[in-house]
Tab-separated table of C-alpha atoms in Angstrom:
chain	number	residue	atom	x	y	z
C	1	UNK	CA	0.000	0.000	0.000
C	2	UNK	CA	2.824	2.445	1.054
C	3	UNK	CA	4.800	1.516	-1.929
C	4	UNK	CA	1.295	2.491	-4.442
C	5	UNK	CA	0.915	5.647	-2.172
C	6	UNK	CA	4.313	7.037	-3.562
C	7	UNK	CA	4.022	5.780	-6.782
C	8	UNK	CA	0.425	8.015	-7.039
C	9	UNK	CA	2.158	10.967	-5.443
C	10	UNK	CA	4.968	10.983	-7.829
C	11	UNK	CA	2.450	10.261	-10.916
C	12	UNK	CA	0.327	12.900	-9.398
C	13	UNK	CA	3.656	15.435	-9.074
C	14	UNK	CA	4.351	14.763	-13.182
C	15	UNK	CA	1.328	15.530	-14.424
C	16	UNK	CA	0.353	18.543	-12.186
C	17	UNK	CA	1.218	21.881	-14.373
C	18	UNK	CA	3.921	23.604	-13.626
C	19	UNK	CA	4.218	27.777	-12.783
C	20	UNK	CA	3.992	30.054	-16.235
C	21	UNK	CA	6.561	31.485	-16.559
C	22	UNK	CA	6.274	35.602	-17.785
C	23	UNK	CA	9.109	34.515	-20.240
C	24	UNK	CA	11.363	31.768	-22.035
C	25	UNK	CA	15.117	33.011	-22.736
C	26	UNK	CA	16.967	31.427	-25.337
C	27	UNK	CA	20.427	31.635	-25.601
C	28	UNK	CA	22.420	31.456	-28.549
C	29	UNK	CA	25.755	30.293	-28.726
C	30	UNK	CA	28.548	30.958	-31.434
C	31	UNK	CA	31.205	28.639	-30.974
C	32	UNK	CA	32.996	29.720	-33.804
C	33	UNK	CA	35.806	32.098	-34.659
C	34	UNK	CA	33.756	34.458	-36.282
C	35	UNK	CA	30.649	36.280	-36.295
C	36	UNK	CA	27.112	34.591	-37.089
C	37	UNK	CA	23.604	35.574	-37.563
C	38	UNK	CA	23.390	35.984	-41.305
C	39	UNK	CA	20.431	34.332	-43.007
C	40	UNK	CA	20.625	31.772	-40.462
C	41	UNK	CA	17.589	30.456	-38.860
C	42	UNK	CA	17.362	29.407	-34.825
C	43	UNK	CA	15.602	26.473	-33.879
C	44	UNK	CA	14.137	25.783	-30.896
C	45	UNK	CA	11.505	22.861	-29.769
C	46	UNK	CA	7.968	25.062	-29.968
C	47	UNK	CA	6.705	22.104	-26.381
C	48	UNK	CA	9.305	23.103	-24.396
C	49	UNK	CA	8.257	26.564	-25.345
C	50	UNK	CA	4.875	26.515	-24.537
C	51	UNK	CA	5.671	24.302	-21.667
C	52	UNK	CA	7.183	26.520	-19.754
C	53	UNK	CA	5.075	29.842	-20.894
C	54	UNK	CA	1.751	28.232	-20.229
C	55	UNK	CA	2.441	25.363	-17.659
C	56	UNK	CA	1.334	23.015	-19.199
C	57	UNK	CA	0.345	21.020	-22.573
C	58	UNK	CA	-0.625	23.568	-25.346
C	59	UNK	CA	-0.357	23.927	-29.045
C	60	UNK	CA	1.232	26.863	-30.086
C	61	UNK	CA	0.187	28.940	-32.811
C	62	UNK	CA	3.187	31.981	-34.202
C	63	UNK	CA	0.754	34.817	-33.024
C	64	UNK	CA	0.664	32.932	-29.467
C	65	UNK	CA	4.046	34.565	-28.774
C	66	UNK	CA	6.744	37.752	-29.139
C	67	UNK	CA	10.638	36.722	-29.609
C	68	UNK	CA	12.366	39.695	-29.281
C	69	UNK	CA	16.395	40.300	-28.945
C	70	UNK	CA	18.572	41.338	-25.792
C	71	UNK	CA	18.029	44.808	-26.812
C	72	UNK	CA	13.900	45.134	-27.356
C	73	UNK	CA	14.203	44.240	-31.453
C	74	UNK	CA	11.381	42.135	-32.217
C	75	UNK	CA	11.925	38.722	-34.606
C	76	UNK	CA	9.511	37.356	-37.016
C	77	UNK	CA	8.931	33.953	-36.068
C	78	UNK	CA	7.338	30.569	-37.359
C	79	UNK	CA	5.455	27.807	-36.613
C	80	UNK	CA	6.981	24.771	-38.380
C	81	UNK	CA	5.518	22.010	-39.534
C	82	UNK	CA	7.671	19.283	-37.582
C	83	UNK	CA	7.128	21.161	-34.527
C	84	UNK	CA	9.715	23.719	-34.043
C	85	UNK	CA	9.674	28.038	-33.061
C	86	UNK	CA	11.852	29.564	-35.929
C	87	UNK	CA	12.968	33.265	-36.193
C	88	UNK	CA	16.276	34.494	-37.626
C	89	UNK	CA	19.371	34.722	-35.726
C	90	UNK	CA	20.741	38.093	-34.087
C	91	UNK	CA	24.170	38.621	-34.836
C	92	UNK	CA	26.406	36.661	-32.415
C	93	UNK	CA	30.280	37.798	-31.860
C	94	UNK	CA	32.723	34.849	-32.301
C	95	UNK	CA	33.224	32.912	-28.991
C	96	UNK	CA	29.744	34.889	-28.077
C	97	UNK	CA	26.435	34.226	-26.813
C	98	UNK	CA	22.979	36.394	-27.267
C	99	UNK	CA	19.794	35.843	-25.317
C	100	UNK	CA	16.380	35.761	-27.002
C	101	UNK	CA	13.059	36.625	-25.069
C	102	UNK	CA	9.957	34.288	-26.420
C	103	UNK	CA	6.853	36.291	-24.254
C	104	UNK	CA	2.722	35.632	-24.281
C	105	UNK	CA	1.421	37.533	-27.641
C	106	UNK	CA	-1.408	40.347	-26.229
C	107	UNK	CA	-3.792	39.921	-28.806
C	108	UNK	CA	-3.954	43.460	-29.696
C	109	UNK	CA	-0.013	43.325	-30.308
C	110	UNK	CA	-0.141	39.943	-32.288
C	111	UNK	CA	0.817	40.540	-36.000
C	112	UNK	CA	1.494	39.062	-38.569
C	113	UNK	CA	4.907	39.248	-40.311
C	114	UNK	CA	5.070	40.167	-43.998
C	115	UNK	CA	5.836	36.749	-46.239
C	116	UNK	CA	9.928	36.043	-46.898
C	117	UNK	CA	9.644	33.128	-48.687
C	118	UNK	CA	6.568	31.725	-50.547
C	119	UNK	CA	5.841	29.126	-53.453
C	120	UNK	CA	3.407	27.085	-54.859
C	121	UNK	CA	2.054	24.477	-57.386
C	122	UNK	CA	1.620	26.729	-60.701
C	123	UNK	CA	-1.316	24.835	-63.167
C	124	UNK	CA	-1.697	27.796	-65.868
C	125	UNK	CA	2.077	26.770	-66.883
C	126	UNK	CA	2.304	23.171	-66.883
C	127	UNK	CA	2.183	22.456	-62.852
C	128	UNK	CA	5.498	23.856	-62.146
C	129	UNK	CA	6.468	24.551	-58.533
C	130	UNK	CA	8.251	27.400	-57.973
C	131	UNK	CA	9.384	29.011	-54.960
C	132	UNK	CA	11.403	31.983	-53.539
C	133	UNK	CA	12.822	34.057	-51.033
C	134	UNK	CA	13.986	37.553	-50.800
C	135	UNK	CA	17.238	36.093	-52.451
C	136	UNK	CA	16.364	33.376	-55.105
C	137	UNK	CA	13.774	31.722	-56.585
C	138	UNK	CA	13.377	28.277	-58.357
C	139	UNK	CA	11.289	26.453	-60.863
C	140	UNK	CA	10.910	22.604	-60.852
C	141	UNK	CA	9.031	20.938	-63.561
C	142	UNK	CA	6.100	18.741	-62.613
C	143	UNK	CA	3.961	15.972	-63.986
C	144	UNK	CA	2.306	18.046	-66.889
C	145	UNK	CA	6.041	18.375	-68.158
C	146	UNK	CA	6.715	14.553	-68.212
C	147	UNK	CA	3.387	13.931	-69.438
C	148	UNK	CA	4.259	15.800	-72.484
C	149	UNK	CA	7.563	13.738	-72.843
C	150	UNK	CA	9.752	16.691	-71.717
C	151	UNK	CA	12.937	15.913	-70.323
C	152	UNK	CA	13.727	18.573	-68.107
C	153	UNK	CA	15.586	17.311	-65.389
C	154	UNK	CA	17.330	19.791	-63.319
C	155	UNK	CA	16.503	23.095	-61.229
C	156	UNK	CA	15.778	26.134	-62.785
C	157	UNK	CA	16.758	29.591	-61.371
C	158	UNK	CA	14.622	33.048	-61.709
C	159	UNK	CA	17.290	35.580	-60.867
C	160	UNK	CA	15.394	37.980	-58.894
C	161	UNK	CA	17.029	41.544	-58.227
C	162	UNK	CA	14.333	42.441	-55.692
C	163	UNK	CA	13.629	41.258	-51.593
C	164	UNK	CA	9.589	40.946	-52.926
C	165	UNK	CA	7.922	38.059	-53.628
C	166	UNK	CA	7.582	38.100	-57.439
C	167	UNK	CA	7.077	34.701	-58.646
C	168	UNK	CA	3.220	35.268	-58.715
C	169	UNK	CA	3.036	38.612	-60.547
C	170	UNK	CA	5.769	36.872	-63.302
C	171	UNK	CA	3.522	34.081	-63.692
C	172	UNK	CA	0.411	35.993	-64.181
C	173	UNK	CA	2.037	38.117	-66.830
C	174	UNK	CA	3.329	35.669	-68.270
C	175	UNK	CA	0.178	33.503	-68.507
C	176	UNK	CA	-2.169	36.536	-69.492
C	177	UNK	CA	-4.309	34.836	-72.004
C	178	UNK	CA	-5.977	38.294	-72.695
C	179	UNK	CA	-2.147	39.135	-73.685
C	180	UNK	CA	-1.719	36.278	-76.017
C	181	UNK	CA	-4.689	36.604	-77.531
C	182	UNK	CA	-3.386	40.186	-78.351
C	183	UNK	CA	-0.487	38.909	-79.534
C	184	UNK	CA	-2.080	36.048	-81.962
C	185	UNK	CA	-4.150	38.925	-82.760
C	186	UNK	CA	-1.342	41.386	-83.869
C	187	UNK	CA	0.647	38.041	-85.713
C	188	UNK	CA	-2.591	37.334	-87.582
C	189	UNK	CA	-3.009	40.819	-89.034
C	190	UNK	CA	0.539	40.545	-90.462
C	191	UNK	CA	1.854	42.898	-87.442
C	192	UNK	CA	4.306	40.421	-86.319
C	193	UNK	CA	6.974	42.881	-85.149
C	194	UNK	CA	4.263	44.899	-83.190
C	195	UNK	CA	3.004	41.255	-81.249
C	196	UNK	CA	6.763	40.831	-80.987
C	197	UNK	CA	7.399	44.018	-78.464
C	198	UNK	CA	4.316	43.579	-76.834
C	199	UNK	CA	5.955	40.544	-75.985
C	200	UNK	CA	9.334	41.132	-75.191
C	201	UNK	CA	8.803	44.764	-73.610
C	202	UNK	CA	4.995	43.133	-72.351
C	203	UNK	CA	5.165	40.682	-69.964
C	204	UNK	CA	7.616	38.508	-71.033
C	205	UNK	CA	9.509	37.023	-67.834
C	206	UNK	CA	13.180	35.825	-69.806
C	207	UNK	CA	13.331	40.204	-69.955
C	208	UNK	CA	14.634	42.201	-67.052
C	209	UNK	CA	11.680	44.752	-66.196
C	210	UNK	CA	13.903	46.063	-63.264
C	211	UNK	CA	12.823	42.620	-60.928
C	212	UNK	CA	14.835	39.612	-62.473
C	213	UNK	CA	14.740	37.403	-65.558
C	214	UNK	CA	14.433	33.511	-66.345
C	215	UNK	CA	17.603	33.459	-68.465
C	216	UNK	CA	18.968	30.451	-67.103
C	217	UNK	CA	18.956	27.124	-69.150
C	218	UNK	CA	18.262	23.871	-68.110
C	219	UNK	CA	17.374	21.462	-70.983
C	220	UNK	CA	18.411	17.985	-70.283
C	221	UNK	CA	20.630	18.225	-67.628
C	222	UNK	CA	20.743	18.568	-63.672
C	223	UNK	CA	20.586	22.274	-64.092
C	224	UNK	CA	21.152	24.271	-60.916
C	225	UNK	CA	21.709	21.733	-58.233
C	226	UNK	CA	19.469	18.811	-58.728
C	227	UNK	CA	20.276	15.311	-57.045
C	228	UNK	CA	20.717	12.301	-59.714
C	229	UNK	CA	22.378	9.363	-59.213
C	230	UNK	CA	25.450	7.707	-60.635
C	231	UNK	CA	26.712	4.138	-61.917
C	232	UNK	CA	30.082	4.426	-62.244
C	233	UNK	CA	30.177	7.830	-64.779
C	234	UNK	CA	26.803	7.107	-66.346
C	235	UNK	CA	24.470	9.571	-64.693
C	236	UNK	CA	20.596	7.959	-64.129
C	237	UNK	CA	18.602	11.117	-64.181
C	238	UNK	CA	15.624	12.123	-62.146
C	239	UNK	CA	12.335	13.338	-64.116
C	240	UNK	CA	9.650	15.231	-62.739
C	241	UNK	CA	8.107	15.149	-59.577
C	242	UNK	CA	4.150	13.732	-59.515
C	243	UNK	CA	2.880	15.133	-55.873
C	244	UNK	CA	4.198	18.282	-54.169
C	245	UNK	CA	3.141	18.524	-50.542
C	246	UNK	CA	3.599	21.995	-48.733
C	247	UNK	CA	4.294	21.753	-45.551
C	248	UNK	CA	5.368	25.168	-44.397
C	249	UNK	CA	4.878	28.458	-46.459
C	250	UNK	CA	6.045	31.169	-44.487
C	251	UNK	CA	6.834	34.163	-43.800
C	252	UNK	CA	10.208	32.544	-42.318
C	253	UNK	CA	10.241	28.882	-44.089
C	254	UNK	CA	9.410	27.474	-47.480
C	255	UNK	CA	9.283	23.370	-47.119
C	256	UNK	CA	7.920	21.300	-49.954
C	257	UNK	CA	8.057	17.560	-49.969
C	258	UNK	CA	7.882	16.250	-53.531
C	259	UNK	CA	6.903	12.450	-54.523
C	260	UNK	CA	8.086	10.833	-57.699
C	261	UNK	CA	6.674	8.351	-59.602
C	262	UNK	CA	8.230	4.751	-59.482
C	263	UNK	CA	10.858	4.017	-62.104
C	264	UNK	CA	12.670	1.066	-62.924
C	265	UNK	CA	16.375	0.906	-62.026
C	266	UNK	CA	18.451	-2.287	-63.137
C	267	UNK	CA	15.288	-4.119	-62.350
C	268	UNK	CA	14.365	-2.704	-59.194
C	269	UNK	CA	11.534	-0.259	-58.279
C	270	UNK	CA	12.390	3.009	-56.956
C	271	UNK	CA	10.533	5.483	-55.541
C	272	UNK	CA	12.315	8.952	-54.944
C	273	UNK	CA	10.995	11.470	-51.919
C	274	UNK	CA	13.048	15.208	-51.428
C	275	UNK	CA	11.882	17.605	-49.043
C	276	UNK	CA	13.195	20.880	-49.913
C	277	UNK	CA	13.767	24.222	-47.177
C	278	UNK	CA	14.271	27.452	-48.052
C	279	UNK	CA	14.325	30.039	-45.664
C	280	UNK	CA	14.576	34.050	-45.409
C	281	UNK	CA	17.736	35.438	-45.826
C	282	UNK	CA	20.042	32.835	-47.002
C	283	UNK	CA	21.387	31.930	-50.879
C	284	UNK	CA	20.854	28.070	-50.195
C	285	UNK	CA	17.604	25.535	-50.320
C	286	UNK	CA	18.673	22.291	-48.275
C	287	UNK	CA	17.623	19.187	-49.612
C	288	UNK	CA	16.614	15.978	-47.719
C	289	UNK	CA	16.466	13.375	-50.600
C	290	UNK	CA	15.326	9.589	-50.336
C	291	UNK	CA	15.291	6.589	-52.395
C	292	UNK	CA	13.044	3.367	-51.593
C	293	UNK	CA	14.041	0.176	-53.320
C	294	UNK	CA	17.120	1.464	-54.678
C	295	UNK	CA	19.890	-1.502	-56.160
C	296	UNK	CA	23.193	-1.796	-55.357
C	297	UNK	CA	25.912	0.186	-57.242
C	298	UNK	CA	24.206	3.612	-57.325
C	299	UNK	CA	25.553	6.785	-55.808
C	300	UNK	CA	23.530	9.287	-54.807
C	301	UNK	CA	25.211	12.843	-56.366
C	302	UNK	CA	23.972	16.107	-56.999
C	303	UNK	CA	25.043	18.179	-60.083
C	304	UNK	CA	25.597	21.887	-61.681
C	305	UNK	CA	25.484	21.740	-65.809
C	306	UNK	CA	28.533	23.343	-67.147
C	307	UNK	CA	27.593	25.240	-69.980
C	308	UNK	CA	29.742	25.745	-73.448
C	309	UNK	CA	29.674	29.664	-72.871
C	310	UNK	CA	31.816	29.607	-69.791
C	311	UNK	CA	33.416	26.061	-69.866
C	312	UNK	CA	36.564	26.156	-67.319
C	313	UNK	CA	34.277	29.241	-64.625
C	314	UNK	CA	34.377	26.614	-61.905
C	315	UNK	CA	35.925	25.686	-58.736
C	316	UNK	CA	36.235	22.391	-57.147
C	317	UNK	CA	36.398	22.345	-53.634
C	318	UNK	CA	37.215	18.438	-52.222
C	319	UNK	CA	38.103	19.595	-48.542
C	320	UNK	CA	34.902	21.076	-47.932
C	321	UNK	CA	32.511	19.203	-50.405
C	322	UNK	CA	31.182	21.764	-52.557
C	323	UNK	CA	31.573	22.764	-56.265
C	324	UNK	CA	30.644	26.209	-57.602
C	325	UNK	CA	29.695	27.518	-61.038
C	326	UNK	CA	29.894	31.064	-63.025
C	327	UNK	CA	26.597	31.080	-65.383
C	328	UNK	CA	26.261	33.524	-67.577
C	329	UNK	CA	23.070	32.307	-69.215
C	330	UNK	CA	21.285	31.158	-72.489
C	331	UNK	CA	22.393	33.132	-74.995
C	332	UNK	CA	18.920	32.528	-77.315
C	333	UNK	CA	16.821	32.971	-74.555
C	334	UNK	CA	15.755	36.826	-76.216
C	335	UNK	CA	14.327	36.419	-79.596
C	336	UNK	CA	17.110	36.749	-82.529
C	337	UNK	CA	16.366	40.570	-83.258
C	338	UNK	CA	16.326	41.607	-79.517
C	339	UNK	CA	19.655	40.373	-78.825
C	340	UNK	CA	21.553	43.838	-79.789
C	341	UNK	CA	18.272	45.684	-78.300
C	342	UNK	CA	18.536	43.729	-75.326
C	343	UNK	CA	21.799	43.957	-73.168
C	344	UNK	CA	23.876	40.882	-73.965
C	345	UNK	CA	25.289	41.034	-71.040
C	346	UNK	CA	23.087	38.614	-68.862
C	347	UNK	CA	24.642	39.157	-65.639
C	348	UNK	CA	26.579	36.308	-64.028
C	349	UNK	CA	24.550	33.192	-62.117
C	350	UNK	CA	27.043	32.232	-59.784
C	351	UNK	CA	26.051	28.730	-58.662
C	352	UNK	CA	26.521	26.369	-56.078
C	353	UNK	CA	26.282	22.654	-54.571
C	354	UNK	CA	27.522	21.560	-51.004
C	355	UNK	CA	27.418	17.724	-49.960
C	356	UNK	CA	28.724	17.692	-46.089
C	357	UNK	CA	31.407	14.515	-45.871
C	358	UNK	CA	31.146	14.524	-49.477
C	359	UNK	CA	32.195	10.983	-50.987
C	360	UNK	CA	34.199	12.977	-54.013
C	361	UNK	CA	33.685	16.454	-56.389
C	362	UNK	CA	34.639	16.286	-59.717
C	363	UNK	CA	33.803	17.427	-63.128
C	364	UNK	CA	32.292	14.793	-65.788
C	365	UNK	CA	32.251	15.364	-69.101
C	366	UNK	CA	29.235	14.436	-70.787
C	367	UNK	CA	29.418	11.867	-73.840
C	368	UNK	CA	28.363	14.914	-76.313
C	369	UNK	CA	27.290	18.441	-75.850
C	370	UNK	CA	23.528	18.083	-74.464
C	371	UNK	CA	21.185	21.569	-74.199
C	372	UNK	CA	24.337	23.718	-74.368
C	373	UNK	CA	26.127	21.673	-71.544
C	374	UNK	CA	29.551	20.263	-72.027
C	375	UNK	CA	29.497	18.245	-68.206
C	376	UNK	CA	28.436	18.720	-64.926
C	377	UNK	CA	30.003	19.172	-61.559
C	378	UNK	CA	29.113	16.560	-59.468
C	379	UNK	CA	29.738	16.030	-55.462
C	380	UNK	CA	29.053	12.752	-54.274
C	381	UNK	CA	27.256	11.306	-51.268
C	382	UNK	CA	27.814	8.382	-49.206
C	383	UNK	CA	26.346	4.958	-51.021
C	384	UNK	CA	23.382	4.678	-49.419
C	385	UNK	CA	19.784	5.370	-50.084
C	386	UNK	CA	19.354	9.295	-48.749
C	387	UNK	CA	21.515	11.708	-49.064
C	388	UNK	CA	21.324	15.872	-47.121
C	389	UNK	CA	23.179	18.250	-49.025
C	390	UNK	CA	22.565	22.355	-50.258
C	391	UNK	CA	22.464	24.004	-53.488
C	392	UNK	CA	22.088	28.196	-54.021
C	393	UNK	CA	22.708	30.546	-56.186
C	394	UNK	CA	23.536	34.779	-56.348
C	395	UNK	CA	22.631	37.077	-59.257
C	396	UNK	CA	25.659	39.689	-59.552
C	397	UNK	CA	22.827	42.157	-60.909
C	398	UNK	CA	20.892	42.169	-57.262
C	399	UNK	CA	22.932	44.644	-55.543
C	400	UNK	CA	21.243	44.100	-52.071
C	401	UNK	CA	22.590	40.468	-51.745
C	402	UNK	CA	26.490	41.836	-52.556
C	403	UNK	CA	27.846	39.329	-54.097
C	404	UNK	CA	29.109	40.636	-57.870
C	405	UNK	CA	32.100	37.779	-58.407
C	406	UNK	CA	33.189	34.630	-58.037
C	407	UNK	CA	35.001	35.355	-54.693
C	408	UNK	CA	33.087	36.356	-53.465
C	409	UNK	CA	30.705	33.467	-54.041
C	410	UNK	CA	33.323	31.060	-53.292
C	411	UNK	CA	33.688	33.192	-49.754
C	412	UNK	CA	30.001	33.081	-48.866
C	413	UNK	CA	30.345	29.167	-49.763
C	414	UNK	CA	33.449	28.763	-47.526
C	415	UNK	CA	31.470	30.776	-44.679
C	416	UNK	CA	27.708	28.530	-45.410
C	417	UNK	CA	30.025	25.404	-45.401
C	418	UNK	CA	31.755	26.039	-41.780
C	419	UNK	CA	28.251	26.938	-40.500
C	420	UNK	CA	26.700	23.959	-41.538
C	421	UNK	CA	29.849	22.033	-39.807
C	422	UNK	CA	29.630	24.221	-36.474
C	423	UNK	CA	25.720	24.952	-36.019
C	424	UNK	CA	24.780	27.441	-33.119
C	425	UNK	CA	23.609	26.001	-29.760
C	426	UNK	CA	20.616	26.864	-28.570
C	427	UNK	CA	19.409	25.966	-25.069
C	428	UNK	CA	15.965	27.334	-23.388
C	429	UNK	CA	15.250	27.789	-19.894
């Protein structure tokens, strides 16, 4: 009897709530040798959060709470999906540590942060998702594209020159049916120069209106980052995705978890899953990539297409598992009497792919020139069926992200790489 007695005290003793707290503080800590906060995102277990604010069990919602800094800044933060509090770092000295305030939300002072990141499933051009942030945005083909025998592997970039969410108002331009049908209009009367400019100068997304462009080429090839896998030096490509799941859109976090169809392998079945995550402020997407089913004697890799306009712009880096790429893109993506109206000069793509305890980076030649590529540069994974790795890119026209060469790419690769090593501790109390 004694011996239940304690054992109900002590169950009673767990499962009583405990005192709210007025506050949660989060401390950050830098154990690096340099300064951090930079598009990098904090994570912290949203429970023990609410836990400790409420005293008890309770589902937290983003306008539920105020993070704020040491020194009274308030942080957007997010809700994720899997159950985590997001907001973006304050800047942390090297060897330093900052302390983050997570309060009770008044609902009169609960607002709602303006979007950093959004995408979606696009139907009026072919199923596409595309996403962005106020960095970069991507295109990845989808099931309409395979359906129409399409092979357009690989990521494609929208250079954006602009911290807005775009993607949208590009899309509706460039799908304007009431446009098109001016344009058929104009091309039917003869007037094919006159449908031609209201084109190009129009709505036309592969133009620079002052935003970005789509100048970047993918064709048959990996593109800007995409995962494939390898036997031996043949390359087994990935085709389009058939689901895309959204699982968090924002304002902080873009994730997207994309099903493809089964394919056959060397007589196997395989089913590919990648969860994509972009969030605000950073230059890289990380990708969580899967393979059910998958035979022996296939390497998972992922891949930038080196294009015949800049063949040797690259740089291999073995030690920390990345390979980058100077783009300078598709020199027939303007019509063939805009290209002296239109400014050659494309701006440079720099690109970039980062495997951590990469297997091997090298460049392979493809067997003949395919879509304007000569080879790709390929970082390998570890032989196994999944495989976590980062690919980004920077536009040397978008002045606000400051990066206008190839050092300094390589540098903000270097910097991304050693964070990724060395992530920030975060502890709660």
């Amino acid at each position: 009897m004694k011996t239940r007695r304690i054992l109900a005290l002590m169950f009673a003793a767990i499962t009583l709530p405990c005192a709210a707290a007025d506050k949660v503080v989060v401390t950050v800590e830098n154990t690096a040798t340099w300064q951090r906060g930079e598009g990098e995102m904090v994570e912290v277990d949203a429970n023990a959060i609410a836990q400790r604010l409420y005293g008890r069990q309770h589902t937290l919602s983003a306008t539920d709470v105020v993070v704020s800094a040491e020194y009274g800044d308030t942080l957007p933060c997010q809700l994720t999906y899997d159950g985590k509090l997001i907001f973006q770092c304050p800047l942390v000295s090297a060897k330093g540590k900052r302390r983050v305030f997570v309060t009770k939300a008044a609902e009169a002072s609960a607002q709602k942060a303006a979007p950093q990141v959004a995408g979606r499933l696009y139907p009026e051009r072919q199923a596409d998702f595309s996403f962005e942030n106020d960095r970069v945005a991507y295109r990845i083909y989808g099931p309409e594209t395979q359906r129409k025998g399409e092979k357009l592997y690989g990521y494609d970039i929208f250079n954006k020159r602009t911290d807005k969410m775009v993607l949208d108002k590009w899309y509706d331009l460039q799908c304007d049916q009431q446009m098109w049908a001016t344009v058929s209009k104009l091309r039917k009367m003869g007037q094919r120069n006159v449908a031609d400019d209201v084109y190009n100068y129009g709505f036309c997304y592969h133009v620079d209106h002052g935003e970005g462009m789509d100048c970047y080429k993918v064709g048959s090839t990996l593109g800007a980052g995409t995962n494939a896998l390898m036997r031996g030096e043949e390359i087994v490509y990935p085709w389009c995705f058939r689901e895309a799941e959204v699982l968090d859109n924002g304002p902080l976090r873009l994730t997207v978890r994309l099903t493809f169809a089964p394919v056959d392998i060397d007589g196997a079945s395989v089913t590919e899953t990648r969860v994509l995550t972009l969030d605000a402020g950073s230059s890289m997407v990380k990708a969580a990539v899967s393979w059910q089913g998958l035979p022996s004697g296939l390497t998972p890799v992922a891949g930038i297409a080196v294009h015949k306009e800049n063949p040797t712009a690259y740089i291999i880096n073995k030690e920390k598992g990345y390979v980058a790429y100077e783009d300078l893109g598709d020199p027939d993506i303007y019509q063939k009497r805009y290209r002296d109206a239109q400014d050659p000069d494309k701006g440079k793509c720099f690109i970039g792919c980062l495997v951590p305890h990469a297997a091997s980076c090298q460049y392979v030649p493809l067997p003949k020139e395919t879509s304007g590529a000569l080879g790709h540069l390929m970082v390998k994974g570890a032989a196994k069926p999944y495989m976590e790795y980062y690919f980004g890119n920077a536009w040397n026209r978008n002045g606000q992200v400051g990066i206008d060469t190839m050092a300094d790419w390589q540098h903000y690769l270097d910097r991304y790489a050693r964070q990724v090593a060395t992530p920030l501790k975060v502890s709660v109390k």
